[in-house]
GROMACS .gro file of C-alpha atoms in nm:
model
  308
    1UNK     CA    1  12.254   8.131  10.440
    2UNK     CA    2  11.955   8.104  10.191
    3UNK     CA    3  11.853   8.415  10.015
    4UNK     CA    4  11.554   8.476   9.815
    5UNK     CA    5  11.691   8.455   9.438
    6UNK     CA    6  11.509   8.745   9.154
    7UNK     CA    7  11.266   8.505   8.942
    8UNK     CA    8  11.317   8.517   8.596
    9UNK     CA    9  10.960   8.598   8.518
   10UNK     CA   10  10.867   8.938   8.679
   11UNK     CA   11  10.518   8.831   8.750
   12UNK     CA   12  10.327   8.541   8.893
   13UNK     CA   13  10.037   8.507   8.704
   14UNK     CA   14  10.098   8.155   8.658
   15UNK     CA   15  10.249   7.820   8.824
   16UNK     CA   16  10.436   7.819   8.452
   17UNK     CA   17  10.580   8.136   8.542
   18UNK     CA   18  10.856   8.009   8.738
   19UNK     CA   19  11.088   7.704   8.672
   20UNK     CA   20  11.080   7.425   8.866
   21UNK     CA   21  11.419   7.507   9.022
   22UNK     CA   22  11.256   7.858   9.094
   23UNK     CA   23  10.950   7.626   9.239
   24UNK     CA   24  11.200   7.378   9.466
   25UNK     CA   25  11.369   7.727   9.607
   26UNK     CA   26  11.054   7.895   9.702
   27UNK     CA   27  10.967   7.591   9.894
   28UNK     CA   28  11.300   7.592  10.063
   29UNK     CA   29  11.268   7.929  10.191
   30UNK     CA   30  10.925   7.913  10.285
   31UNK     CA   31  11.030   7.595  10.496
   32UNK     CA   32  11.260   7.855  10.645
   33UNK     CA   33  11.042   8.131  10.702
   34UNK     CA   34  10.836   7.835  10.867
   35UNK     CA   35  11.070   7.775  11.094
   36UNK     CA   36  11.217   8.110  11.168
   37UNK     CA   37  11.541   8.022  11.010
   38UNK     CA   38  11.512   8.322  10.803
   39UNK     CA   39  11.488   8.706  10.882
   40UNK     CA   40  11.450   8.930  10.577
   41UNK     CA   41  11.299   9.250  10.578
   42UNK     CA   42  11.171   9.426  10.278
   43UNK     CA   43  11.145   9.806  10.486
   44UNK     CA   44  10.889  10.072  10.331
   45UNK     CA   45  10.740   9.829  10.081
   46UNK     CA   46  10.393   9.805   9.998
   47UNK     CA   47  10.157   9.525   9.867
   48UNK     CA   48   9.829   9.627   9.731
   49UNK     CA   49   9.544   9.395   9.747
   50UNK     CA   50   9.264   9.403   9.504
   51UNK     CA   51   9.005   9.159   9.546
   52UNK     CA   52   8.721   9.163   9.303
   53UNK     CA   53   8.595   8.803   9.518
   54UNK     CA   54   8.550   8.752   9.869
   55UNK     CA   55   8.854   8.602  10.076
   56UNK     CA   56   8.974   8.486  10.429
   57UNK     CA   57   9.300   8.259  10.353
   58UNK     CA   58   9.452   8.427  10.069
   59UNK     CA   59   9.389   8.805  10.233
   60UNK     CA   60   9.505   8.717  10.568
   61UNK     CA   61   9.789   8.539  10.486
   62UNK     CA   62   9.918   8.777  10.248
   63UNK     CA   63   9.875   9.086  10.479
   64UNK     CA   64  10.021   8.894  10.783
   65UNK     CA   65  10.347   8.762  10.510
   66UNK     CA   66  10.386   9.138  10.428
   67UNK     CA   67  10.385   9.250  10.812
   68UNK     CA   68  10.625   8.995  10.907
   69UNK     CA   69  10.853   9.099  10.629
   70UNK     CA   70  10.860   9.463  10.732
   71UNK     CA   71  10.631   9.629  10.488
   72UNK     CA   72  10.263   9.721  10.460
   73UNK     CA   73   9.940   9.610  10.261
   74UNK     CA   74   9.673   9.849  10.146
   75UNK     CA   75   9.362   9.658  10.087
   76UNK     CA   76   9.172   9.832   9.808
   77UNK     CA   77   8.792   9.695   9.804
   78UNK     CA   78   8.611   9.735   9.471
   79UNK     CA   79   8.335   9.848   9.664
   80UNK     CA   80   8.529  10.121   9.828
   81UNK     CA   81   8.725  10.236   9.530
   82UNK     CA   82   8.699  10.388   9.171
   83UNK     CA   83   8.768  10.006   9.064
   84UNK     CA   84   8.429   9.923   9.140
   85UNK     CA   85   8.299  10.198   8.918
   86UNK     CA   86   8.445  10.092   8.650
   87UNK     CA   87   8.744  10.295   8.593
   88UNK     CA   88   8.973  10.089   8.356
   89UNK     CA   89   9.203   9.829   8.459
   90UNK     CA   90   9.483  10.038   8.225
   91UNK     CA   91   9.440  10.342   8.447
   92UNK     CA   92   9.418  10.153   8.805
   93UNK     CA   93   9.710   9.919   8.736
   94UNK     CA   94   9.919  10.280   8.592
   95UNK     CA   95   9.863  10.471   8.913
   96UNK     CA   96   9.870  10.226   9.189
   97UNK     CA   97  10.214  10.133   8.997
   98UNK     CA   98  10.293  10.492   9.136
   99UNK     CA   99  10.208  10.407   9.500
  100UNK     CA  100  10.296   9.998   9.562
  101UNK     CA  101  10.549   9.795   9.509
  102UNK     CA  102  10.337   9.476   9.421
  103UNK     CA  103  10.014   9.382   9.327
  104UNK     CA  104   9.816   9.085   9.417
  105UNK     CA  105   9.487   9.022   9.242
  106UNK     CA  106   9.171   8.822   9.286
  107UNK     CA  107   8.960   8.813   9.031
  108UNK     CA  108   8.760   8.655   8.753
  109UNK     CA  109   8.908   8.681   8.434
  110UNK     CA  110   9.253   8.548   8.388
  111UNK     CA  111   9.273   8.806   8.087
  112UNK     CA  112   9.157   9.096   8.363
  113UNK     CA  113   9.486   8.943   8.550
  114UNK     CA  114   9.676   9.001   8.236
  115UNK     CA  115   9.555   9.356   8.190
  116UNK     CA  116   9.655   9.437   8.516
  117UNK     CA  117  10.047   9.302   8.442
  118UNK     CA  118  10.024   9.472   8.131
  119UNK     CA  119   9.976   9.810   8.244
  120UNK     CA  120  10.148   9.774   8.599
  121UNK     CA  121  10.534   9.892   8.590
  122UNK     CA  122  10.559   9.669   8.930
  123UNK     CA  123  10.548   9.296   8.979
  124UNK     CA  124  10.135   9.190   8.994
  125UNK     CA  125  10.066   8.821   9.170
  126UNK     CA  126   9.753   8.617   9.105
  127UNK     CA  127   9.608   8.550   9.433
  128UNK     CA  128   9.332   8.346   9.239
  129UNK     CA  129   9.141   8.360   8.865
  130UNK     CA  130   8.862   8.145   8.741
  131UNK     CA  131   9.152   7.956   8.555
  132UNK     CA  132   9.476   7.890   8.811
  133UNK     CA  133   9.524   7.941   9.203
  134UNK     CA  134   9.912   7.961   9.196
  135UNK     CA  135   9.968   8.093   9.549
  136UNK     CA  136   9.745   7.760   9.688
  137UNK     CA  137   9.940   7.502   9.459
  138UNK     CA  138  10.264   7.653   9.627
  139UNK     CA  139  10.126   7.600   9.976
  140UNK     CA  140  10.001   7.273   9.830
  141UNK     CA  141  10.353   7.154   9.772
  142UNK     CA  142  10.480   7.243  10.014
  143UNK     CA  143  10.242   7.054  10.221
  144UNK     CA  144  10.301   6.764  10.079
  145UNK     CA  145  10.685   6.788  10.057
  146UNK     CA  146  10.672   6.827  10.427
  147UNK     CA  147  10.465   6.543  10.465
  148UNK     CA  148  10.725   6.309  10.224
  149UNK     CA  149  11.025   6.466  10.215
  150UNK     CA  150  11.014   6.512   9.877
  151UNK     CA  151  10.833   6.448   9.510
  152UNK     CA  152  10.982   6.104   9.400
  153UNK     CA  153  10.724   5.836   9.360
  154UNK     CA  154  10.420   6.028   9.513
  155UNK     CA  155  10.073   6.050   9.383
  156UNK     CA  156   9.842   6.308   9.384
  157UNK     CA  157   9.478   6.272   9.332
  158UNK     CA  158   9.239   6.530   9.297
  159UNK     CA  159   8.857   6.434   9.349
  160UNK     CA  160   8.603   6.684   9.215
  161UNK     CA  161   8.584   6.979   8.972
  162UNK     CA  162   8.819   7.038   8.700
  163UNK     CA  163   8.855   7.394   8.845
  164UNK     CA  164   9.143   7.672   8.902
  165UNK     CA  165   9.291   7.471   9.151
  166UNK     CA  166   9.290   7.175   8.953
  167UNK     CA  167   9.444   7.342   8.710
  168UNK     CA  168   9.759   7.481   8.904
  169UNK     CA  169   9.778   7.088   9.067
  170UNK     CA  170   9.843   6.980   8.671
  171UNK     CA  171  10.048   7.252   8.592
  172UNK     CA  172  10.258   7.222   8.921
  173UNK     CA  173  10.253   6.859   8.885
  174UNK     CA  174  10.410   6.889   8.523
  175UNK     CA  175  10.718   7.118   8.677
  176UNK     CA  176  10.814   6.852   8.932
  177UNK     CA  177  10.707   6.515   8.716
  178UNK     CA  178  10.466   6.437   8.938
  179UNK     CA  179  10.197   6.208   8.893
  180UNK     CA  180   9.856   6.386   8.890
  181UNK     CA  181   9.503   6.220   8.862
  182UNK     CA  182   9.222   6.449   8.810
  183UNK     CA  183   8.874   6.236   8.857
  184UNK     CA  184   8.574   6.441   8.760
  185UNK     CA  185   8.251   6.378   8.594
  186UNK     CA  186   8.206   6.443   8.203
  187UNK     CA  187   8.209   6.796   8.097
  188UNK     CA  188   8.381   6.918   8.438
  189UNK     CA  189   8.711   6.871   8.305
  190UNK     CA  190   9.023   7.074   8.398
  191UNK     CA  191   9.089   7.338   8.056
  192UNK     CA  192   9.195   7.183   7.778
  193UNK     CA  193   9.465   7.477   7.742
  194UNK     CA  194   9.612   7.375   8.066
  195UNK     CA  195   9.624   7.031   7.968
  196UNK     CA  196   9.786   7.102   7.640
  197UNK     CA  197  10.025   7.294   7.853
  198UNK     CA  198  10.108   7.021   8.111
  199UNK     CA  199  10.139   6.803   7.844
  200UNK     CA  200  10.418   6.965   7.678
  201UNK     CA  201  10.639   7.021   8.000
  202UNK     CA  202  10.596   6.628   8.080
  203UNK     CA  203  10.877   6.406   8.000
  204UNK     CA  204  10.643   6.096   8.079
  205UNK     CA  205  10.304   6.177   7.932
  206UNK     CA  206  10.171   5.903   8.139
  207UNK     CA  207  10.193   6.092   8.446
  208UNK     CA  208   9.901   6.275   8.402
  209UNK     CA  209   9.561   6.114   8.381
  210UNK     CA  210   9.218   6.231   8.367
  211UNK     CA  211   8.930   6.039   8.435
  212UNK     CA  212   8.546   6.033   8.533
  213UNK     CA  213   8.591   5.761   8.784
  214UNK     CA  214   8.701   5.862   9.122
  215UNK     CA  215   8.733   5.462   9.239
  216UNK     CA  216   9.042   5.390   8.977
  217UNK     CA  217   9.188   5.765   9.041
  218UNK     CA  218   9.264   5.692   9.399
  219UNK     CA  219   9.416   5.387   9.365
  220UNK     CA  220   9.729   5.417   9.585
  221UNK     CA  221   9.752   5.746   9.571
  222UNK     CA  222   9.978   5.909   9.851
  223UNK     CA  223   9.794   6.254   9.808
  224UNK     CA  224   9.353   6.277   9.794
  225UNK     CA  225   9.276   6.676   9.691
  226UNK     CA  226   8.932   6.829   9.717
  227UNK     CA  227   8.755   7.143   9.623
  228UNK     CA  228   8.400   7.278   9.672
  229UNK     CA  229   8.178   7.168   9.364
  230UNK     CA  230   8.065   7.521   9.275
  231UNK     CA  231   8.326   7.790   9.324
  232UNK     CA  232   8.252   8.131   9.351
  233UNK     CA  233   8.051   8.292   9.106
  234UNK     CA  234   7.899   7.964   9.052
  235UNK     CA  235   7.631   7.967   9.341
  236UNK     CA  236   7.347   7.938   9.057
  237UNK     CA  237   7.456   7.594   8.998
  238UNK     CA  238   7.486   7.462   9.311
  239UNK     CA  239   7.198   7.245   9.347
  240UNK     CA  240   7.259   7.072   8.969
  241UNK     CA  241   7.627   7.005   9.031
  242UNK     CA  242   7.549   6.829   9.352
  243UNK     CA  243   7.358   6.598   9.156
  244UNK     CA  244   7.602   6.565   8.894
  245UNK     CA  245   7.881   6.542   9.138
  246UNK     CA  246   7.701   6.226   9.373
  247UNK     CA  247   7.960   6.005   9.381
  248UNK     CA  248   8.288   6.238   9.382
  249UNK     CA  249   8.292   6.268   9.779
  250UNK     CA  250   8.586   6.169   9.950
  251UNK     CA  251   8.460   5.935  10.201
  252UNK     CA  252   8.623   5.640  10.404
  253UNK     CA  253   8.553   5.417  10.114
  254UNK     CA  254   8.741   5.623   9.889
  255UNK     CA  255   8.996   5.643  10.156
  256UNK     CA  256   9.044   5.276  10.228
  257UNK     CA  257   9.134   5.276   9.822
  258UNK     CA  258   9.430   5.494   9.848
  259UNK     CA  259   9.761   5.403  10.011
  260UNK     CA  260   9.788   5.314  10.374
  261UNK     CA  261   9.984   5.626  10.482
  262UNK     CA  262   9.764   5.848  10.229
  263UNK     CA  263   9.691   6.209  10.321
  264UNK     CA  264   9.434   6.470  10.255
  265UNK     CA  265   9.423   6.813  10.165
  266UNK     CA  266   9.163   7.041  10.069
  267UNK     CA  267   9.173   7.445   9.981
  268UNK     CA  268   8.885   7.559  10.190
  269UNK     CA  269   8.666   7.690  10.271
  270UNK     CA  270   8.437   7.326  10.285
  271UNK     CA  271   8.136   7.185  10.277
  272UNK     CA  272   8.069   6.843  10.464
  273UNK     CA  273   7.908   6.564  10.322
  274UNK     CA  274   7.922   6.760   9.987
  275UNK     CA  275   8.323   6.732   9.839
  276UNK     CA  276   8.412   6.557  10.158
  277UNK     CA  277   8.249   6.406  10.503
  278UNK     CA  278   8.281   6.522  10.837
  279UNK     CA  279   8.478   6.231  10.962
  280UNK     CA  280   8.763   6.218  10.700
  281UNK     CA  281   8.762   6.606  10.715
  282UNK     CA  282   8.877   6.558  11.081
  283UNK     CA  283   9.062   6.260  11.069
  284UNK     CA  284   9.407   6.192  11.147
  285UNK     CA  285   9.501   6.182  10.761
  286UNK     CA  286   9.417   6.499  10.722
  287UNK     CA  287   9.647   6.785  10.685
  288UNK     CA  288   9.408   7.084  10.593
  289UNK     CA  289   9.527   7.294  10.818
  290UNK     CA  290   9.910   7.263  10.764
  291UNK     CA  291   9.787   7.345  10.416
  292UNK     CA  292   9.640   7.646  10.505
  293UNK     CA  293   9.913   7.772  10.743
  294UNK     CA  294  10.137   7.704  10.452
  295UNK     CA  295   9.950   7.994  10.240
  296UNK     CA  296  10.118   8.244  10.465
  297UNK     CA  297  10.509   8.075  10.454
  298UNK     CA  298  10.473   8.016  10.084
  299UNK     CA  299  10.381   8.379   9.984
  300UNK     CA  300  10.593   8.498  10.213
  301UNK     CA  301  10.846   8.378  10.029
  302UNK     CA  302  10.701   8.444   9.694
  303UNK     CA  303  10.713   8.831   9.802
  304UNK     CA  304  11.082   8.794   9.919
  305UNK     CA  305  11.184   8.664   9.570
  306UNK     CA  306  10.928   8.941   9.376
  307UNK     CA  307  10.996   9.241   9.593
  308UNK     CA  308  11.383   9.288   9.512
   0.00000   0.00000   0.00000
């Protein structure tokens, strides 16, 4: 039987913090969890939640992964909490160490993330920072390794901003050689640290392009990723990136670019007619909401590798 193998890395703060036979067996288990091949219980554990931004997916489906593995989630709100009045990340991440068994952390600041693991004597997870979305990418994957059995030969494109998810797509895409497109317009690039990053891992450099032209990015590409334009914290430039970003919706023309049996996939929550219209949202390509189940089966078997 498959068991959940003790990452090397003791966090997952990153899609670079596991290996990308560590990636391929998370997949495998959450594939069984899926299926309810796989009963593990991880009795009288707790995951705490911290969530300095707002959340549906990535709450729910951790708090329903932790339930069906047997422990509990305490969901501490900033608003709620000392957090939220400022007492230092050093002290929160020292005593809730005391009380949970994990962390997982929404936030801004991937450097508030890193505080946080710093301090913490237990395992902290990033459930999302301005600069990766780990948890998604592994839902992502999985996703898409459902969808093609595996990663030989596929393409994945990613339409919009260079943005955390983008990010973890490159990163992710580097661990399994991959080819990634990112197709963005000029000065919405994904972070040049994560490129130099993805860059290094690659064995073919040429896997990875990045470009401001959304027509030649889809070209045959098996896989077409969206985003929202303006993430969160970034309401104040809604209205100028929708300008900027005319052009970068995946429509039926984009579509009709890509390979035949193409699919789509977007994080949600979105916006139609913005990143992506109505009809392709809700066409038979689609496989959104596979992709979001998948949050829960992935991190369910995230937790069943961390919490040892």
């Amino acid at each position: 039987m498959l068991k959940p193998i003790k990452l090397a890395s003791e966090n997952f703060l990153s899609s670079l913090d596991t290996s990308c036979e560590e990636f391929l067996h998370i997949l495998e288990l959450a594939k069984k969890f899926k299926n309810k091949d796989l009963n593990i219980k991880l009795k009288e554990k707790v995951l705490g939640l911290i969530f300095d931004k707002s959340s549906t997916r990535t709450r729910v489906s951790f708090q329903v992964a932790m339930t069906r593995l047997g422990g509990t989630t305490v969901d501490l709100n900033p608003i709620t909490s000392q957090i939220g009045r400022g007492e230092p990340i050093r002290d929160t991440a020292r005593v809730l160490s005391r009380y949970c068994d994990v962390l997982a952390i929404r936030t801004f600041k991937q450097t508030d993330l890193e505080e946080y693991a710093k301090w913490s004597s237990k395992p902290v997870i990033n459930a999302l920072t301005d600069l990766e979305h780990p948890c998604q990418a592994l839902a992502d994957f999985l996703t898409i390794q459902e969808e093609f059995l595996d990663f030989k030969d596929v393409i994945l494109t990613f339409v919009g901003d260079g943005n955390n998810v983008a990010n973890s797509l490159i990163l992710c895409g580097a661990l399994l050689g991959l080819e990634v497109r990112i197709a963005c317009p000029k000065g919405y690039e994904p972070s040049s640290l994560v490129l130099k990053k993805a860059y290094e891992i690659y064995k073919n450099k040429n896997l990875l392009k990045i470009t401001n032209d959304p027509n030649t990015a889809v070209l045959g590409a098996n896989v077409l990723y969206t985003d929202v334009w303006s993430s969160m914290g970034e309401e104040n430039q809604k209205d100028e990136k929708e300008k900027v970003f005319n052009g970068f919706t995946i429509d039926s023309d984009l579509v009709s670019k890509a390979d035949k049996d193409a699919i789509i996939l977007h994080c949600l929550p979105a916006y139609r007619s913005k990143e992506i219209t109505d009809e392709i949202f809700e066409s038979h390509k689609s496989r959104i909401f596979d992709q979001a189940e998948n949050r829960l089966h992935a991190q369910q078997a995230l937790l069943s590798c961390i919490i040892q």
